[in-house]
CSV table of C-alpha atoms and ligand atoms in Angstrom, one decimal:
chain,number,residue,atom,x,y,z
A,1,MET,CA,10.2,9.7,19.8
A,2,PHE,CA,6.6,10.8,19.4
A,3,ASN,CA,5.4,8.3,22.1
A,4,LYS,CA,8.5,7.3,24.0
A,5,GLU,CA,6.7,5.1,26.5
A,6,ILE,CA,5.2,2.9,23.7
A,7,GLU,CA,8.1,3.1,21.2
A,8,SER,CA,10.7,2.0,23.8
A,9,MET,CA,8.5,-0.4,25.8
A,10,PRO,CA,10.2,-3.6,27.0
A,11,LEU,CA,9.0,-6.7,25.1
A,12,ALA,CA,7.3,-8.4,28.0
A,13,LYS,CA,5.1,-5.3,28.7
A,14,MET,CA,4.3,-5.0,25.0
A,15,ARG,CA,3.2,-8.6,24.9
A,16,GLU,CA,0.9,-8.0,27.8
A,17,LEU,CA,-0.6,-5.0,26.2
A,18,GLN,CA,-1.0,-6.8,22.9
A,19,THR,CA,-2.7,-9.8,24.6
A,20,GLU,CA,-5.3,-7.6,26.3
A,21,ARG,CA,-6.0,-5.6,23.1
A,22,LEU,CA,-6.2,-8.7,21.0
A,23,LYS,CA,-8.9,-10.1,23.3
A,24,TRP,CA,-10.9,-7.0,22.9
A,25,SER,CA,-10.4,-6.7,19.1
A,26,ILE,CA,-11.3,-10.3,18.3
A,27,ARG,CA,-14.4,-10.1,20.5
A,28,HIS,CA,-15.3,-6.7,19.0
A,29,ALA,CA,-15.2,-8.1,15.5
A,30,TYR,CA,-17.2,-11.2,16.5
A,31,GLU,CA,-19.9,-9.4,18.4
A,32,ASN,CA,-20.4,-6.4,16.1
A,33,ASN,CA,-20.0,-7.8,12.6
A,34,ALA,CA,-22.1,-10.5,11.1
A,35,PHE,CA,-19.5,-11.7,8.6
A,36,TYR,CA,-16.9,-12.4,11.3
A,37,ARG,CA,-19.5,-14.1,13.5
A,38,LYS,CA,-20.6,-16.4,10.7
A,39,LYS,CA,-17.1,-17.2,9.7
A,40,TYR,CA,-15.9,-17.9,13.2
A,41,ASP,CA,-19.0,-20.0,14.0
A,42,ALA,CA,-18.5,-22.1,10.9
A,43,ALA,CA,-14.8,-22.6,11.8
A,44,GLY,CA,-15.8,-23.6,15.4
A,45,PHE,CA,-13.9,-20.7,16.9
A,46,ASN,CA,-15.2,-18.6,19.7
A,47,PRO,CA,-13.4,-15.5,21.1
A,48,ASP,CA,-13.5,-17.1,24.6
A,49,GLN,CA,-10.9,-19.6,23.3
A,50,PHE,CA,-8.4,-16.8,22.8
A,51,LYS,CA,-6.5,-16.6,26.1
A,52,SER,CA,-2.9,-16.0,25.1
A,53,LEU,CA,-0.8,-15.2,22.0
A,54,ASP,CA,-0.3,-19.0,21.6
A,55,ASP,CA,-4.0,-19.2,20.7
A,56,MET,CA,-3.5,-16.9,17.6
A,57,LYS,CA,-3.1,-19.9,15.4
A,58,ARG,CA,-6.7,-20.9,16.1
A,59,VAL,CA,-8.1,-17.6,14.8
A,60,PRO,CA,-9.3,-17.9,11.1
A,61,PHE,CA,-7.6,-15.7,8.5
A,62,LEU,CA,-9.2,-12.8,6.7
A,63,THR,CA,-8.5,-12.5,3.0
A,64,LYS,CA,-8.7,-9.8,0.3
A,65,GLN,CA,-11.6,-11.9,-1.2
A,66,ASP,CA,-13.5,-11.6,2.1
A,67,MET,CA,-13.1,-7.8,1.8
A,68,ARG,CA,-14.3,-7.8,-1.8
A,69,ASP,CA,-17.3,-10.0,-1.0
A,70,ASN,CA,-18.3,-7.6,1.7
A,71,TYR,CA,-18.1,-4.5,-0.5
A,72,PRO,CA,-18.7,-1.7,0.4
A,73,PHE,CA,-19.4,-1.6,4.2
A,74,GLY,CA,-20.0,-5.3,5.2
A,75,LEU,CA,-16.9,-5.5,7.4
A,76,PHE,CA,-17.6,-2.5,9.5
A,77,ALA,CA,-18.2,-3.2,13.2
A,78,VAL,CA,-19.7,0.1,14.4
A,79,PRO,CA,-23.0,1.9,13.4
A,80,MET,CA,-22.5,4.0,10.3
A,81,GLU,CA,-23.0,7.2,12.2
A,82,LYS,CA,-19.8,6.5,14.1
A,83,VAL,CA,-17.8,6.3,10.8
A,84,VAL,CA,-16.2,9.7,10.1
A,85,ARG,CA,-14.1,8.8,7.1
A,86,VAL,CA,-13.7,6.1,4.4
A,87,HIS,CA,-10.8,5.2,2.1
A,88,SER,CA,-10.5,2.7,-0.7
A,89,SER,CA,-7.6,0.7,-1.8
A,90,SER,CA,-7.8,0.4,-5.6
A,91,GLY,CA,-10.0,0.6,-8.6
A,92,THR,CA,-13.3,2.4,-8.7
A,93,THR,CA,-15.5,-0.7,-9.2
A,94,GLY,CA,-17.1,-3.2,-6.8
A,95,ASN,CA,-13.7,-4.9,-6.7
A,96,ALA,CA,-12.3,-2.2,-4.5
A,97,THR,CA,-11.8,-2.6,-0.8
A,98,VAL,CA,-13.5,0.1,1.3
A,99,VAL,CA,-12.2,0.8,4.8
A,100,GLY,CA,-13.8,3.0,7.5
A,101,TYR,CA,-12.5,4.9,10.5
A,102,THR,CA,-14.1,6.3,13.7
A,103,LYS,CA,-12.9,9.5,15.3
A,104,LYS,CA,-10.6,7.4,17.5
A,105,ASP,CA,-9.3,5.4,14.4
A,106,VAL,CA,-8.5,8.6,12.6
A,107,ASP,CA,-6.6,9.8,15.6
A,108,ILE,CA,-4.5,6.6,15.8
A,109,PHE,CA,-3.8,6.8,12.1
A,110,ALA,CA,-2.5,10.3,12.6
A,111,GLU,CA,-0.4,9.2,15.6
A,112,VAL,CA,1.3,6.3,13.8
A,113,VAL,CA,2.2,8.6,10.9
A,114,ALA,CA,3.5,11.3,13.3
A,115,ARG,CA,5.7,8.6,15.0
A,116,CYS,CA,7.3,7.8,11.6
A,117,LEU,CA,7.9,11.5,10.9
A,118,VAL,CA,9.7,11.9,14.2
A,119,ALA,CA,11.7,8.8,13.4
A,120,TYR,CA,12.9,10.5,10.2
A,121,GLY,CA,13.9,13.5,12.3
A,122,ALA,CA,10.9,15.8,11.8
A,123,GLY,CA,9.6,18.2,14.3
A,124,GLU,CA,7.3,21.3,14.5
A,125,LYS,CA,9.5,23.4,12.3
A,126,ASP,CA,9.3,21.0,9.4
A,127,VAL,CA,7.4,21.8,6.2
A,128,ILE,CA,6.1,18.5,4.8
A,129,GLN,CA,5.1,18.6,1.1
A,130,VAL,CA,2.6,15.8,0.6
A,131,ALA,CA,2.8,14.7,-3.0
A,132,TYR,CA,0.9,11.5,-2.4
A,133,GLY,CA,-2.6,11.5,-4.0
A,134,TYR,CA,-5.3,13.1,-1.9
A,135,GLY,CA,-8.6,11.2,-2.1
A,136,LEU,CA,-9.7,7.7,-1.6
A,137,PHE,CA,-6.1,6.6,-1.5
A,138,THR,CA,-4.8,6.7,2.1
A,139,GLY,CA,-1.4,8.3,1.2
A,140,GLY,CA,-2.3,12.0,0.9
A,141,LEU,CA,-4.7,12.4,3.8
A,142,GLY,CA,-2.6,9.9,5.9
A,143,LEU,CA,0.6,11.9,5.7
A,144,HIS,CA,-1.3,15.2,5.9
A,145,TYR,CA,-3.0,14.4,9.3
A,146,GLY,CA,0.3,12.9,10.6
A,147,ALA,CA,2.1,16.1,9.8
A,148,GLU,CA,-0.6,18.2,11.5
A,149,LYS,CA,-0.6,15.9,14.5
A,150,LEU,CA,3.1,16.4,14.9
A,151,GLY,CA,2.6,20.2,14.6
A,152,ALA,CA,4.6,20.4,11.4
A,153,MET,CA,3.3,22.3,8.4
A,154,ALA,CA,1.5,20.2,5.8
A,155,VAL,CA,1.6,21.4,2.2
A,156,PRO,CA,-1.3,19.5,0.5
A,157,ILE,CA,-0.1,19.7,-3.1
A,158,SER,CA,-1.1,16.0,-3.9
A,159,GLY,CA,0.6,14.1,-6.7
A,160,GLY,CA,1.8,15.3,-10.2
A,161,ASN,CA,2.6,18.7,-11.7
A,162,THR,CA,6.3,18.4,-11.2
A,163,GLU,CA,7.0,22.0,-12.2
A,164,ARG,CA,4.7,23.2,-9.4
A,165,GLN,CA,6.3,20.7,-6.9
A,166,LEU,CA,9.6,22.3,-7.5
A,167,MET,CA,8.2,25.8,-7.2
A,168,LEU,CA,6.7,25.0,-3.8
A,169,ILE,CA,9.9,23.3,-2.6
A,170,ARG,CA,11.7,26.5,-3.4
A,171,ASP,CA,9.1,29.1,-2.3
A,172,PHE,CA,7.6,27.4,0.8
A,173,GLY,CA,11.0,26.0,2.0
A,174,SER,CA,9.7,22.4,2.2
A,175,THR,CA,12.0,20.3,4.2
A,176,MET,CA,10.5,16.9,3.6
A,177,LEU,CA,8.8,15.5,0.5
A,178,ALA,CA,6.3,12.6,0.8
A,179,CYS,CA,5.8,10.7,-2.4
A,180,THR,CA,6.4,7.4,-4.1
A,181,PRO,CA,10.0,6.5,-4.7
A,182,SER,CA,9.3,6.3,-8.4
A,183,TYR,CA,7.9,9.8,-8.4
A,184,ALA,CA,11.0,11.0,-6.5
A,185,LEU,CA,13.1,9.6,-9.4
A,186,ASN,CA,10.8,11.2,-11.8
A,187,ILE,CA,11.4,14.6,-10.2
A,188,ALA,CA,15.2,14.0,-10.6
A,189,ASP,CA,14.7,13.2,-14.3
A,190,PHE,CA,12.6,16.3,-14.7
A,191,ILE,CA,15.2,18.6,-13.2
A,192,GLU,CA,17.9,17.0,-15.3
A,193,LYS,CA,16.0,17.4,-18.6
A,194,LYS,CA,13.9,20.5,-18.1
A,195,LYS,CA,15.3,22.5,-15.2
A,196,PRO,CA,19.1,22.0,-15.2
A,197,ASP,CA,19.5,25.3,-13.2
A,198,PHE,CA,17.3,24.1,-10.4
A,199,ASP,CA,19.7,23.0,-7.6
A,200,MET,CA,17.9,20.9,-5.1
A,201,ARG,CA,20.9,21.2,-2.8
A,202,LYS,CA,20.2,25.0,-2.5
A,203,THR,CA,16.7,24.3,-1.2
A,204,LYS,CA,15.8,23.3,2.3
A,205,LEU,CA,14.6,19.8,1.2
A,206,ARG,CA,16.5,17.2,3.3
A,207,ALA,CA,14.4,14.1,3.4
A,208,GLY,CA,12.0,12.0,1.3
A,209,ILE,CA,9.2,10.0,2.9
A,210,LEU,CA,8.8,7.3,0.4
A,211,GLY,CA,6.5,4.3,0.1
A,212,ALA,CA,3.3,2.8,-1.3
A,213,GLU,CA,5.4,0.6,-3.6
A,214,PRO,CA,8.4,-1.7,-3.4
A,215,TRP,CA,11.8,0.0,-3.8
A,216,SER,CA,15.3,-1.3,-3.4
A,217,GLU,CA,18.5,-0.2,-1.7
A,218,SER,CA,19.9,0.8,-5.1
A,219,MET,CA,16.9,3.1,-5.7
A,220,ARG,CA,17.5,4.6,-2.3
A,221,LYS,CA,21.1,5.4,-3.3
A,222,GLU,CA,20.0,6.9,-6.6
A,223,ILE,CA,17.4,9.1,-5.0
A,224,GLU,CA,19.7,10.2,-2.3
A,225,THR,CA,22.5,11.2,-4.6
A,226,ARG,CA,20.4,12.7,-7.3
A,227,LEU,CA,18.2,14.8,-5.1
A,228,GLY,CA,20.7,15.3,-2.2
A,229,ILE,CA,18.3,14.1,0.4
A,230,GLU,CA,17.9,11.3,2.9
A,231,ALA,CA,15.4,8.7,1.7
A,232,TYR,CA,13.3,6.9,4.3
A,233,ASP,CA,10.8,4.1,3.8
A,234,ILE,CA,7.2,4.3,5.0
A,235,TYR,CA,5.0,1.3,4.7
A,236,GLY,CA,1.3,0.6,5.1
A,237,LEU,CA,-1.8,-0.8,3.6
A,238,SER,CA,-5.4,0.6,3.6
A,239,GLU,CA,-6.8,-2.7,4.9
A,240,VAL,CA,-4.8,-2.2,8.1
A,241,ILE,CA,-5.0,1.6,8.4
A,242,GLY,CA,-2.9,3.2,5.6
A,243,PRO,CA,0.7,4.6,5.7
A,244,GLY,CA,2.3,4.4,9.1
A,245,VAL,CA,1.9,0.7,9.9
A,246,SER,CA,5.7,0.8,10.0
A,247,GLY,CA,8.5,3.1,9.1
A,248,GLU,CA,12.2,3.4,9.1
A,249,CYS,CA,14.3,5.3,11.6
A,250,SER,CA,17.7,7.0,11.2
A,251,ALA,CA,19.3,3.5,11.2
A,252,LYS,CA,17.6,2.7,7.9
A,253,SER,CA,17.8,-1.0,8.7
A,254,GLY,CA,14.3,-2.2,8.7
A,255,LEU,CA,10.9,-0.6,9.5
A,256,HIS,CA,9.6,-0.4,13.1
A,257,VAL,CA,6.1,-1.8,13.3
A,258,HIS,CA,3.7,0.0,15.5
A,259,GLU,CA,2.9,-3.2,17.3
A,260,ASP,CA,0.8,-1.6,20.1
A,261,HIS,CA,-1.9,-1.1,17.3
A,262,PHE,CA,-1.0,-3.9,14.8
A,263,TYR,CA,-0.1,-7.4,15.8
A,264,VAL,CA,2.2,-9.0,13.2
A,265,GLU,CA,2.9,-12.6,12.3
A,266,ILE,CA,4.8,-14.3,9.5
A,267,ILE,CA,3.3,-17.3,7.9
A,268,ASP,CA,4.2,-19.8,5.2
A,269,PRO,CA,2.0,-18.5,2.3
A,270,ASP,CA,1.3,-22.1,1.1
A,271,THR,CA,0.4,-23.8,4.4
A,272,GLY,CA,-0.7,-20.9,6.6
A,273,GLU,CA,1.6,-22.1,9.4
A,274,ILE,CA,3.1,-19.5,11.7
A,275,LEU,CA,6.9,-19.2,11.1
A,276,PRO,CA,9.4,-18.3,13.8
A,277,GLU,CA,10.6,-14.8,14.1
A,278,GLY,CA,13.4,-14.2,11.6
A,279,SER,CA,11.9,-16.3,8.8
A,280,LYS,CA,10.8,-14.9,5.5
A,281,GLY,CA,7.2,-15.3,4.7
A,282,GLU,CA,3.8,-13.5,4.3
A,283,ILE,CA,3.0,-10.9,6.8
A,284,VAL,CA,-0.4,-11.3,8.6
A,285,TYR,CA,-1.8,-8.3,10.4
A,286,THR,CA,-4.3,-8.0,13.2
A,287,THR,CA,-5.5,-4.6,14.2
A,288,ILE,CA,-5.8,-4.5,17.9
A,289,THR,CA,-7.3,-1.1,18.6
A,290,LYS,CA,-9.3,-0.3,15.5
A,291,GLU,CA,-13.1,0.2,15.9
A,292,ALA,CA,-14.8,0.8,12.5
A,293,PHE,CA,-12.9,-1.7,10.4
A,294,PRO,CA,-11.2,-4.4,12.4
A,295,GLY,CA,-8.8,-6.6,10.5
A,296,ILE,CA,-8.2,-9.9,12.3
A,297,ARG,CA,-5.4,-12.0,10.8
A,298,TYR,CA,-5.5,-10.2,7.5
A,299,ARG,CA,-3.3,-12.0,4.9
A,300,SER,CA,-1.4,-9.1,3.3
A,301,ARG,CA,0.3,-11.1,0.7
A,302,ASP,CA,3.4,-9.0,1.3
A,303,ILE,CA,6.6,-10.9,1.8
A,304,SER,CA,9.0,-9.8,4.6
A,305,ARG,CA,10.8,-10.9,7.7
A,306,LEU,CA,10.4,-9.8,11.3
A,307,TYR,CA,13.3,-9.3,13.7
A,308,ARG,CA,14.0,-7.9,17.1
A,309,GLU,CA,17.3,-6.4,17.7
A,310,PRO,CA,18.5,-3.4,19.7
A,311,CYS,CA,18.2,-0.4,17.5
A,312,ALA,CA,20.5,2.5,17.5
A,313,CYS,CA,17.5,4.8,17.7
A,314,GLY,CA,16.4,3.3,21.0
A,315,ARG,CA,13.1,1.9,19.8
A,316,THR,CA,12.2,-1.6,20.9
A,317,LEU,CA,9.4,-2.1,18.4
A,318,VAL,CA,9.9,-5.1,16.1
A,319,LYS,CA,11.4,-4.4,12.7
A,320,MET,CA,10.2,-5.7,9.4
A,321,GLU,CA,12.5,-6.0,6.4
A,322,LYS,CA,11.7,-3.8,3.4
A,323,VAL,CA,8.9,-5.4,1.4
A,324,THR,CA,10.2,-6.3,-2.0
A,325,GLY,CA,7.7,-8.9,-3.1
A,326,ARG,CA,4.2,-10.4,-2.9
A,327,SER,CA,2.8,-13.9,-2.8
A,328,ASP,CA,0.0,-13.0,-5.2
A,329,ASP,CA,-0.1,-11.5,-8.6
A,330,MET,CA,-1.0,-7.9,-7.6
A,331,LEU,CA,1.0,-5.3,-9.5
A,332,ILE,CA,1.7,-1.8,-8.2
A,333,ILE,CA,1.7,0.5,-11.2
A,334,ARG,CA,2.6,4.2,-10.4
A,335,GLY,CA,1.5,3.5,-6.9
A,336,VAL,CA,-1.9,2.1,-7.9
A,337,ASN,CA,-2.7,-1.5,-7.0
A,338,VAL,CA,-3.8,-3.5,-10.0
A,339,PHE,CA,-4.7,-7.1,-10.4
A,340,PRO,CA,-4.3,-8.7,-13.9
A,341,SER,CA,-7.8,-10.0,-13.5
A,342,GLN,CA,-9.1,-6.4,-13.5
A,343,ILE,CA,-7.3,-5.7,-16.8
A,344,GLU,CA,-8.8,-8.9,-18.1
A,345,SER,CA,-12.3,-8.0,-17.1
A,346,VAL,CA,-12.1,-4.6,-18.9
A,347,LEU,CA,-10.9,-6.4,-22.1
A,348,MET,CA,-13.7,-8.9,-21.9
A,349,GLU,CA,-16.3,-6.3,-21.8
A,350,VAL,CA,-15.1,-4.7,-25.1
A,351,GLU,CA,-16.6,-6.2,-28.2
A,352,GLY,CA,-14.1,-7.2,-30.9
A,353,THR,CA,-11.3,-8.3,-28.6
A,354,GLU,CA,-10.1,-11.8,-28.2
A,355,PRO,CA,-9.3,-13.4,-24.8
A,356,HIS,CA,-5.6,-13.3,-25.6
A,357,TYR,CA,-3.6,-10.4,-24.1
A,358,GLN,CA,-0.4,-9.6,-22.5
A,359,ILE,CA,0.5,-7.0,-19.9
A,360,ILE,CA,3.9,-5.5,-20.3
A,361,LEU,CA,5.4,-3.4,-17.6
A,362,ASP,CA,8.6,-1.4,-18.0
A,363,ARG,CA,10.2,1.8,-16.7
A,364,LYS,CA,10.4,4.8,-18.9
A,365,GLY,CA,12.8,7.1,-17.1
A,366,ALA,CA,11.5,6.8,-13.6
A,367,MET,CA,7.9,6.2,-14.5
A,368,ASP,CA,6.2,2.9,-14.8
A,369,ASP,CA,5.0,2.2,-18.3
A,370,LEU,CA,2.0,-0.1,-18.8
A,371,GLU,CA,1.4,-1.6,-22.2
A,372,VAL,CA,-1.5,-3.9,-22.8
A,373,LYS,CA,-1.3,-5.9,-26.0
A,374,VAL,CA,-4.6,-7.5,-27.1
A,375,GLU,CA,-5.6,-9.5,-30.0
A,376,VAL,CA,-8.6,-8.4,-32.0
A,377,SER,CA,-10.9,-10.5,-34.2
A,378,GLU,CA,-9.9,-11.2,-37.8
A,379,LYS,CA,-12.9,-9.3,-39.0
A,380,LEU,CA,-12.0,-6.1,-37.1
A,381,PHE,CA,-8.4,-6.3,-38.1
A,382,SER,CA,-9.3,-6.3,-41.8
A,383,ASP,CA,-11.7,-3.3,-41.2
A,384,GLU,CA,-10.7,0.3,-41.5
A,385,LEU,CA,-8.0,1.8,-39.5
A,386,LYS,CA,-10.5,4.2,-38.0
A,387,MET,CA,-12.4,1.3,-36.3
A,388,LEU,CA,-9.2,0.2,-34.7
A,389,GLU,CA,-8.4,3.6,-33.5
A,390,GLY,CA,-11.8,3.9,-31.9
A,391,LEU,CA,-11.4,0.5,-30.2
A,392,THR,CA,-8.0,1.5,-28.8
A,393,LYS,CA,-9.4,4.7,-27.4
A,394,ASN,CA,-12.4,2.9,-26.0
A,395,ILE,CA,-10.2,0.4,-24.1
A,396,SER,CA,-7.8,3.1,-22.8
A,397,ASP,CA,-10.7,5.1,-21.6
A,398,ARG,CA,-12.1,2.1,-19.7
A,399,PHE,CA,-8.7,1.4,-18.1
A,400,ARG,CA,-8.5,5.0,-16.9
A,401,SER,CA,-12.0,5.0,-15.4
A,402,VAL,CA,-12.1,1.5,-14.0
A,403,LEU,CA,-8.5,1.1,-12.8
A,404,GLY,CA,-7.6,4.7,-12.3
A,405,ILE,CA,-4.4,4.4,-14.4
A,406,SER,CA,-3.6,5.0,-18.1
A,407,ALA,CA,-2.2,2.3,-20.3
A,408,ARG,CA,-0.9,2.1,-23.8
A,409,VAL,CA,-3.1,-0.2,-25.7
A,410,THR,CA,-1.7,-2.0,-28.7
A,411,LEU,CA,-4.1,-4.0,-30.8
A,412,VAL,CA,-2.4,-7.0,-32.6
A,413,GLU,CA,-3.5,-9.4,-35.2
A,414,PRO,CA,-5.0,-12.7,-34.2
A,415,GLN,CA,-2.6,-15.4,-33.2
A,416,THR,CA,0.3,-13.1,-32.6
A,417,ILE,CA,0.5,-13.3,-28.8
A,418,PRO,CA,2.6,-16.4,-28.0
A,419,ARG,CA,0.4,-19.3,-26.7
A,420,SER,CA,1.8,-21.2,-23.8
A,421,GLU,CA,1.5,-24.9,-23.1
A,422,GLY,CA,1.2,-24.4,-19.4
A,423,LYS,CA,0.0,-21.3,-17.6
A,424,ALA,CA,-0.4,-18.4,-19.9
A,425,VAL,CA,2.3,-15.8,-19.4
A,426,ARG,CA,0.0,-12.8,-19.0
A,427,VAL,CA,2.4,-10.4,-17.3
A,428,ILE,CA,5.9,-9.4,-18.4
A,429,ASP,CA,7.4,-7.2,-15.7
A,430,LYS,CA,10.6,-5.7,-17.0
A,431,ARG,CA,11.0,-3.2,-14.1
A,432,LYS,CA,13.9,-3.9,-11.9
A,433,ILE,CA,13.4,-2.8,-8.3
B,1,DLL,O1,0.0,2.2,-0.4
B,1,DLL,C1,-0.5,3.0,1.8
B,1,DLL,C2,0.7,3.9,1.8
B,1,DLL,C3,0.6,5.2,1.3
B,1,DLL,C4,1.9,3.5,2.2
B,1,DLL,C5,1.7,6.1,1.3
B,1,DLL,C6,3.0,4.3,2.2
B,1,DLL,C7,2.9,5.6,1.7
B,1,DLL,P1,-2.6,0.5,-0.4
B,1,DLL,O2,-2.9,1.4,-1.6
B,1,DLL,O3,-3.6,-0.2,0.3
B,1,DLL,O4,-1.9,1.4,0.7
B,1,DLL,O5,-1.4,-0.5,-0.9
B,1,DLL,C8,-0.8,-1.4,0.0
B,1,DLL,O6,1.2,-1.4,-1.2
B,1,DLL,O7,0.3,-4.2,0.7
B,1,DLL,C9,2.3,-3.3,-0.3
B,1,DLL,O8,2.2,-4.3,-1.3
B,1,DLL,C10,2.5,-1.9,-1.0
B,1,DLL,N1,3.3,-1.0,-0.2
B,1,DLL,C11,2.9,0.0,0.5
B,1,DLL,N2,4.0,0.6,1.1
B,1,DLL,C12,5.1,-0.1,0.7
B,1,DLL,C13,6.5,0.0,0.9
B,1,DLL,C14,-0.7,2.2,0.6
B,1,DLL,N3,7.0,1.0,1.7
B,1,DLL,C15,0.2,-2.2,-0.6
B,1,DLL,N4,7.3,-0.9,0.4
B,1,DLL,C16,1.0,-3.1,0.4
B,1,DLL,C17,6.8,-1.9,-0.4
B,1,DLL,C18,4.7,-1.1,-0.1
B,1,DLL,N5,5.5,-2.0,-0.7
């Protein structure tokens, strides 16, 4: 274990630590951030009322909307000169969530990732190829600093360029590959089609550090057999810290949550009631040590279950079940978080399109394929082909710049997208996870 004292702490002691840290964190948010103060005052909640974990239910929730409303820095709780890094969760517009870190936060971020790496069996001798995107996304830098903290060697290749990924796995002797599970499958496809002589089993690669999107046990089996590696799950969200909120261990039976930094609850997504341990529901996170960007009772919209059971690895940290669904309409497309409303607002800005569209998601090989069908006005449709081509390009360019992903845009004639009598079916997700 990277931090044995914490990772194998008896529950009663952990609860004591969490209670003390929660008191600090709730007060820190209230006293140092105007939004929290206003929200808590309006709800009649004062940090003095928080005396034990039973009082958690009195603390108001924080939502994604609160984060958007406070774009970019409105939820920071330290002076800007104490912020040493920012990340952002999705999109490049005002819709994105911007999160900040102090030096101490960055250090905790690196430690929780390092703990996960050790749980996958990594040590100083490992060469960790980081194929998550480097940049505003937390994946690349998160894994990078975790690997350095551990004393392993980080290879900051970032995402894409599969040919080069293979070259470095071979030449640098990478032992672990950190990327999304869909990219891992994409690599397997690439080898099969384009590099049949490349034998992953002859390289030193032995594990995948896979996360940032939901993936199933059957995907795990496929990745493990096709690449000849062990595939481990890593989970996290930028609003809480980034990757490393939780991670699997050799038992591969749930992800240990680093609950000395993140207090977790499961609630009923409809009523907001706290559910007993073991029930399935929405995970709510409270950061209990973070300085720059405290997240108090943040509604993640991720659906999971928490359970405490003796683990073969010796860790006592609570486990969460693999996240396979959400309680909102957020889509994860090639690792990028996208809300249908963002797609809609791009379409609405383009002249000549009608407010009828459909988002079709599928898997082409291992990659997510996004098609957006949109009706165009009668007049435009009867115009020249060139006009339509220009419009298609214009919309695709806007998707790329606003959402950060590419989409196939198909313009269709008026009245061709099926109308529904109830809620419009805007999203057809054919991907099976
Ligand atoms: O995806 C952080 C991350 C980077 C995690 C690299 C793991 C590896 P966000 O971009 O803020 O952060 O997206 C967070 O992605 O609320 C989940 O819905 C989903 N997600 C992340 N990891 C997993 C996972 C990063 N292992 C959102 N399984 C979260 C299922 C995941 N869903």
